[in-house]
C-alpha positions in Angstrom: -71.2 11.5 47.9 -74.0 9.0 48.6 -75.8 7.9 45.5 -79.5 7.1 45.9 -80.2 3.6 44.6 -82.5 3.5 41.6 -84.1 0.3 42.8 -84.2 -1.4 46.2 -84.7 -5.2 45.8 -86.3 -7.0 48.7 -85.7 -10.7 49.2 -87.6 -12.3 52.1 -85.9 -15.5 53.2 -86.4 -18.4 55.6 -84.7 -21.8 55.2 -84.1 -21.7 51.5 -80.6 -23.0 51.2 -81.5 -25.0 48.1 -82.6 -21.9 46.1 -81.1 -18.7 47.5 -77.8 -18.9 45.6 -79.5 -18.8 42.2 -81.9 -16.1 43.4 -79.3 -13.8 44.8 -76.9 -14.2 41.9 -79.7 -13.2 39.4 -80.2 -10.0 41.4 -76.5 -9.2 41.9 -75.9 -9.6 38.2 -78.5 -7.1 37.1 -77.5 -4.7 34.4 -78.9 -1.9 36.4 -76.0 -1.5 38.9 -77.5 1.3 41.1 -79.2 -1.2 43.5 -79.5 -2.0 47.1 -80.4 -5.5 48.0 -82.3 -5.8 51.3 -82.7 -9.3 52.6 -85.3 -9.9 55.3 -84.5 -13.2 57.0 -86.9 -14.8 59.4 -84.3 -16.6 61.4 -83.1 -19.3 59.0 -81.5 -22.4 60.6 -80.4 -24.4 57.5 -77.4 -22.4 56.4 -79.3 -19.7 54.5 -78.3 -16.9 56.9 -74.6 -17.9 56.9 -74.6 -18.0 53.1 -76.1 -14.5 53.0 -73.7 -13.1 55.5 -70.8 -14.4 53.4 -72.3 -12.8 50.3 -72.8 -9.5 52.1 -69.0 -9.4 52.8 -68.4 -9.7 49.1 -71.1 -7.2 47.9 -71.6 -3.9 49.8 -75.0 -3.5 48.3 -76.4 -6.3 50.4 -78.0 -5.5 53.7 -79.4 -8.2 55.9 -82.3 -7.6 58.4 -82.6 -10.8 60.4 -85.2 -11.3 63.0 -86.0 -14.8 64.3 -89.7 -15.6 64.1 -90.6 -12.7 61.7 -93.1 -13.9 59.1 -93.2 -13.0 55.4 -95.2 -9.8 55.9 -93.1 -8.5 58.7 -89.8 -9.2 57.0 -90.9 -7.4 53.8 -92.3 -4.5 55.7 -89.1 -3.9 57.7 -87.1 -4.0 54.4 -89.6 -1.5 52.9 -89.1 0.8 55.9 -85.3 0.6 55.4 -85.3 1.0 51.6 -83.8 4.1 50.0 -84.3 3.4 46.3 -86.5 5.4 44.0 -88.4 2.2 43.3 -88.9 -1.1 45.2 -89.0 -4.6 43.8 -89.7 -7.9 45.5 -88.0 -11.2 44.5 -89.0 -14.4 46.2 -86.1 -16.4 47.5 -86.9 -19.6 45.6 -87.3 -17.7 42.3 -84.9 -15.8 40.0 -85.0 -13.0 37.5 -83.5 -12.2 34.1 -80.5 -9.9 34.5 -82.1 -7.2 32.4 -85.3 -7.1 34.4 -84.7 -4.0 36.7 -83.1 -1.9 34.0 -86.0 -2.5 31.6 -88.7 -1.9 34.2 -86.9 1.2 35.6 -86.7 2.6 32.1 -90.4 2.2 31.7 -91.1 3.7 35.1 -89.0 6.8 34.1 -90.6 7.1 30.7 -94.1 7.0 32.0 -93.6 8.6 35.5 -95.3 5.4 36.8 -96.3 4.5 40.3 -96.1 0.8 39.3 -94.6 -1.1 36.3 -95.3 -4.8 35.9 -94.5 -7.4 33.4 -95.4 -10.9 32.3 -93.5 -13.8 33.9 -92.5 -17.4 33.5 -93.5 -20.4 35.6 -90.8 -23.0 35.8 -89.8 -26.3 37.4 -86.8 -28.6 37.2 -87.7 -32.0 35.7 -86.3 -35.4 36.8 -83.4 -35.0 34.5 -82.5 -31.5 35.9 -83.8 -29.7 32.8 -85.7 -26.5 33.4 -89.2 -26.4 32.0 -90.8 -23.0 31.5 -94.0 -21.5 30.3 -95.1 -17.9 30.0 -98.0 -16.3 31.9 -99.6 -13.2 30.7 -100.6 -10.8 33.5 -102.9 -8.5 31.5 -106.2 -9.6 29.9 -105.4 -8.5 26.3 -102.7 -7.0 24.1 -104.3 -3.6 24.3 -103.6 -3.5 28.1 -99.8 -3.3 27.6 -97.7 -0.2 27.0 -100.4 2.3 28.2 -100.8 4.3 31.4 -104.0 3.6 33.3 -105.5 4.2 36.7 -106.8 0.8 38.1 -109.5 2.4 40.3 -111.1 3.9 37.1 -111.0 0.6 35.2 -112.2 -2.1 37.5 -111.7 -4.8 34.8 -107.9 -4.4 35.5 -108.4 -6.0 38.9 -108.9 -9.2 36.9 -105.3 -9.0 35.8 -102.9 -11.6 37.3 -102.4 -11.1 41.0 -98.8 -11.0 42.2 -96.4 -8.5 43.8 -93.1 -9.7 42.5 -92.9 -9.1 38.7 -92.8 -5.4 39.0 -91.4 -2.3 40.7 -93.2 0.3 42.9 -92.4 3.9 43.4 -91.2 4.1 47.0 -92.6 7.5 47.8 -96.0 6.3 46.5 -95.9 3.3 48.9 -94.9 5.5 51.9 -97.4 8.3 51.2 -100.3 5.8 51.2 -98.8 3.6 54.0 -99.0 0.5 51.8 -97.5 -2.5 53.5 -98.1 -6.2 53.9 -100.4 -7.9 56.4 -98.3 -9.4 59.2 -100.3 -12.5 60.1 -98.4 -15.6 61.2 -97.5 -18.1 58.5 -97.2 -15.8 55.5 -100.0 -17.2 53.4 -101.6 -15.0 50.8 -100.1 -11.8 52.2 -99.2 -10.6 48.8 -103.0 -10.2 48.1 -103.3 -7.3 50.5 -100.3 -5.5 49.2 -101.3 -6.1 45.6 -104.9 -4.7 46.2 -103.8 -1.7 48.1 -101.1 -0.7 45.6 -103.4 -1.3 42.6 -106.4 0.5 44.2 -104.3 3.6 45.2 -102.0 4.0 42.2 -102.7 6.6 39.6 -100.2 5.7 36.9 -99.7 2.0 36.2 -98.0 0.4 33.1 -97.8 -3.2 32.0 -95.2 -4.5 29.6 -95.5 -7.8 27.7 -92.0 -9.0 28.2 -91.3 -11.7 30.8 -88.3 -11.3 33.2 -89.4 -13.1 36.3 -89.1 -16.9 36.8 -91.7 -18.2 39.3 -90.8 -21.6 40.8 -93.5 -24.3 40.9 -91.6 -27.2 42.5 -90.7 -25.9 46.0 -92.6 -28.2 48.3 -92.3 -25.6 51.1 -93.9 -22.8 49.1 -97.2 -21.5 50.4 -98.8 -22.4 47.0 -98.4 -26.0 48.2 -100.1 -25.6 51.6 -103.8 -26.6 51.0 -104.2 -27.0 54.8 -104.2 -23.2 55.3 -107.8 -23.2 54.3 -109.1 -19.8 55.5 -105.9 -17.8 55.1 -107.3 -16.1 52.0 -110.5 -15.1 53.9 -108.4 -13.5 56.6 -106.4 -11.6 54.0 -109.5 -10.1 52.4 -110.8 -9.1 55.8 -107.5 -7.3 56.3 -107.9 -5.6 52.9 -111.4 -4.3 53.7 -110.4 -3.1 57.2 -107.4 -1.3 55.7 -109.1 0.2 52.7 -112.7 1.0 53.8 -111.7 3.8 56.1 -109.7 5.6 53.3 -111.2 8.4 51.2 -110.2 6.3 48.2 -112.7 3.6 49.1 -114.9 4.7 46.2 -117.8 2.6 44.6 -115.3 1.6 41.9 -112.8 0.4 44.4 -115.4 -1.5 46.4 -116.5 -3.1 43.1 -112.9 -4.1 42.4 -112.7 -5.5 45.9 -115.6 -7.9 45.4 -114.3 -9.0 42.0 -110.8 -9.6 43.3 -112.1 -11.4 46.4 -114.3 -13.7 44.2 -111.3 -14.6 42.0 -109.1 -15.3 45.1 -111.8 -17.4 46.8 -112.4 -19.5 43.7 -108.7 -20.1 43.3 -108.5 -21.2 46.9 -111.5 -23.4 46.6 -109.9 -25.2 43.6 -106.7 -25.8 45.6 -107.8 -27.0 49.0 -108.4 -30.7 49.5 -111.9 -32.1 49.0 -112.2 -32.6 52.8 -111.9 -28.8 53.2 -114.1 -27.7 50.4 -117.5 -27.7 52.2 -116.2 -25.8 55.2 -114.6 -23.3 52.8 -117.9 -22.9 50.9 -119.7 -22.1 54.2 -117.2 -19.4 54.9 -117.5 -18.1 51.3 -121.3 -17.9 51.8 -120.8 -16.0 55.0 -118.4 -13.5 53.4 -120.5 -12.9 50.3 -123.9 -12.8 52.1 -124.0 -9.0 52.1 -124.1 -9.0 48.3 -126.5 -11.9 48.1 -129.1 -10.4 50.4 -128.9 -7.0 48.6 -129.0 -8.6 45.2 -126.0 -6.4 44.3 -124.1 -8.9 42.0 -124.9 -7.0 38.8 -123.8 -3.7 40.4 -120.4 -5.2 41.2 -119.6 -6.2 37.7 -119.9 -10.0 38.0 -120.6 -11.9 34.8 -123.9 -13.9 34.5 -121.9 -17.1 35.1 -120.3 -15.7 38.2 -123.7 -14.5 39.6 -125.2 -17.9 39.0 -122.3 -19.5 40.8 -122.4 -17.2 43.8 -126.2 -17.6 44.0 -125.8 -21.3 44.1 -123.3 -21.2 46.9 -125.2 -18.7 49.0 -128.5 -20.6 48.5 -127.0 -23.8 49.7 -123.3 -24.6 50.1 -124.2 -28.3 50.7 -126.1 -28.6 47.4 -123.4 -26.8 45.5 -120.8 -29.1 47.0 -122.9 -32.1 46.1 -123.5 -31.0 42.5 -120.1 -29.6 41.7 -117.7 -31.7 43.8 -119.2 -35.0 44.8 -121.2 -35.7 41.7 -118.2 -34.7 39.5 -115.7 -36.8 41.4 -115.1 -38.9 38.3 -116.1 -40.0 34.8 -117.9 -38.1 32.1 -119.5 -35.5 34.4 -116.1 -34.4 35.7 -114.7 -34.2 32.2 -117.6 -32.1 31.0 -117.4 -29.9 34.0 -113.7 -29.2 33.3 -114.5 -28.4 29.6 -117.2 -25.9 30.7 -114.8 -24.3 33.1 -112.1 -24.0 30.4 -114.6 -22.4 28.0 -115.6 -19.7 30.5 -112.0 -19.1 31.5 -111.2 -18.4 27.8 -114.3 -16.1 27.5 -113.5 -14.2 30.7 -109.7 -14.1 30.7 -108.4 -15.0 27.3 -106.7 -18.0 25.7 -103.2 -17.2 26.8 -104.2 -16.8 30.4 -106.2 -20.1 30.3 -103.4 -22.1 28.9 -101.1 -20.8 31.6 -103.6 -21.7 34.3 -104.1 -25.2 32.9 -100.3 -25.8 32.9 -100.0 -24.4 36.4 -102.7 -26.6 37.8 -101.4 -29.7 36.0 -97.9 -29.3 37.5 -99.4 -28.3 40.9 -101.2 -31.7 41.0 -98.0 -33.5 40.1 -96.0 -31.9 42.8 -98.7 -32.5 45.4 -98.6 -36.2 44.5 -94.9 -36.2 44.9 -95.2 -34.8 48.4 -98.0 -37.2 49.4 -95.8 -40.2 48.3 -92.6 -38.9 49.7 
């Protein structure tokens, strides 16, 4: 008799020979044994595929779907189409997970009859001595947001929670009924944004737990988080989200409000990450995309804070002046230091102390790794 897997784990891979063994082992050793492990390989040429093929001969739960040239979104989507588990989880091939993760999340999913269960996570990197450095990231805004069932579309503030797709599990029938899949643009940048927004906007029963099980690598130079040259990828992803969602009956005023809030957060994250030479072009694109709200004066209706409204107004009034005041004139010295302090203050006010500390650490190590790449 064929037993339905409790969880289908999807691992998208492409040329990750330095990381895939640790990742796959952490999934194979899960205490929840009723798994299927679907690996979507985009045509690896560095030995990754051969390693996976050998592993599949040793573990019948592993299924490899290999298609040369398939990007992140296509690889994950094809695995989702093939999945048979009650729930689906995604593990990035350069990350790894605690062996109890899926058992713990699946138990919560059953307990609450949840469409989605998500947890906190750890960021990590390996230092020069080979020692692993970790720090915890909270995904929810406050302690009150954990261990309760909520409907995100009825609580738009929850769209300010940490955006990721991989530290949780999703009911497979829920994803299929709503045709929730990843965008399939070339390159794979920011495609988790579209999946995250669709699933969050359409789910009726979501639960967050404060334990951290997922280890999110920060020192892979080939990761999309270290690709500042993909300047407008996030803009294309939010265009995809709007196109995908706006024709649905679930595109309610609350969901549209959540869309603008999430888009603002994603654009500001990208603006902070791209090189200075790309910031002004990005600001012009940001002005273009937020102009409908600006001309209608609808900032307040969308739930933006006073600080966010002021920031958006400045960018829409004149990207050049905003760039001069906030980038060029703060390029060094006291003004830059004061600007960072103000930014930290508002991050604490709007997102909490734990979230802010996590972001500071992530940005600090991100800069270190970029310098390593620049200097070989």
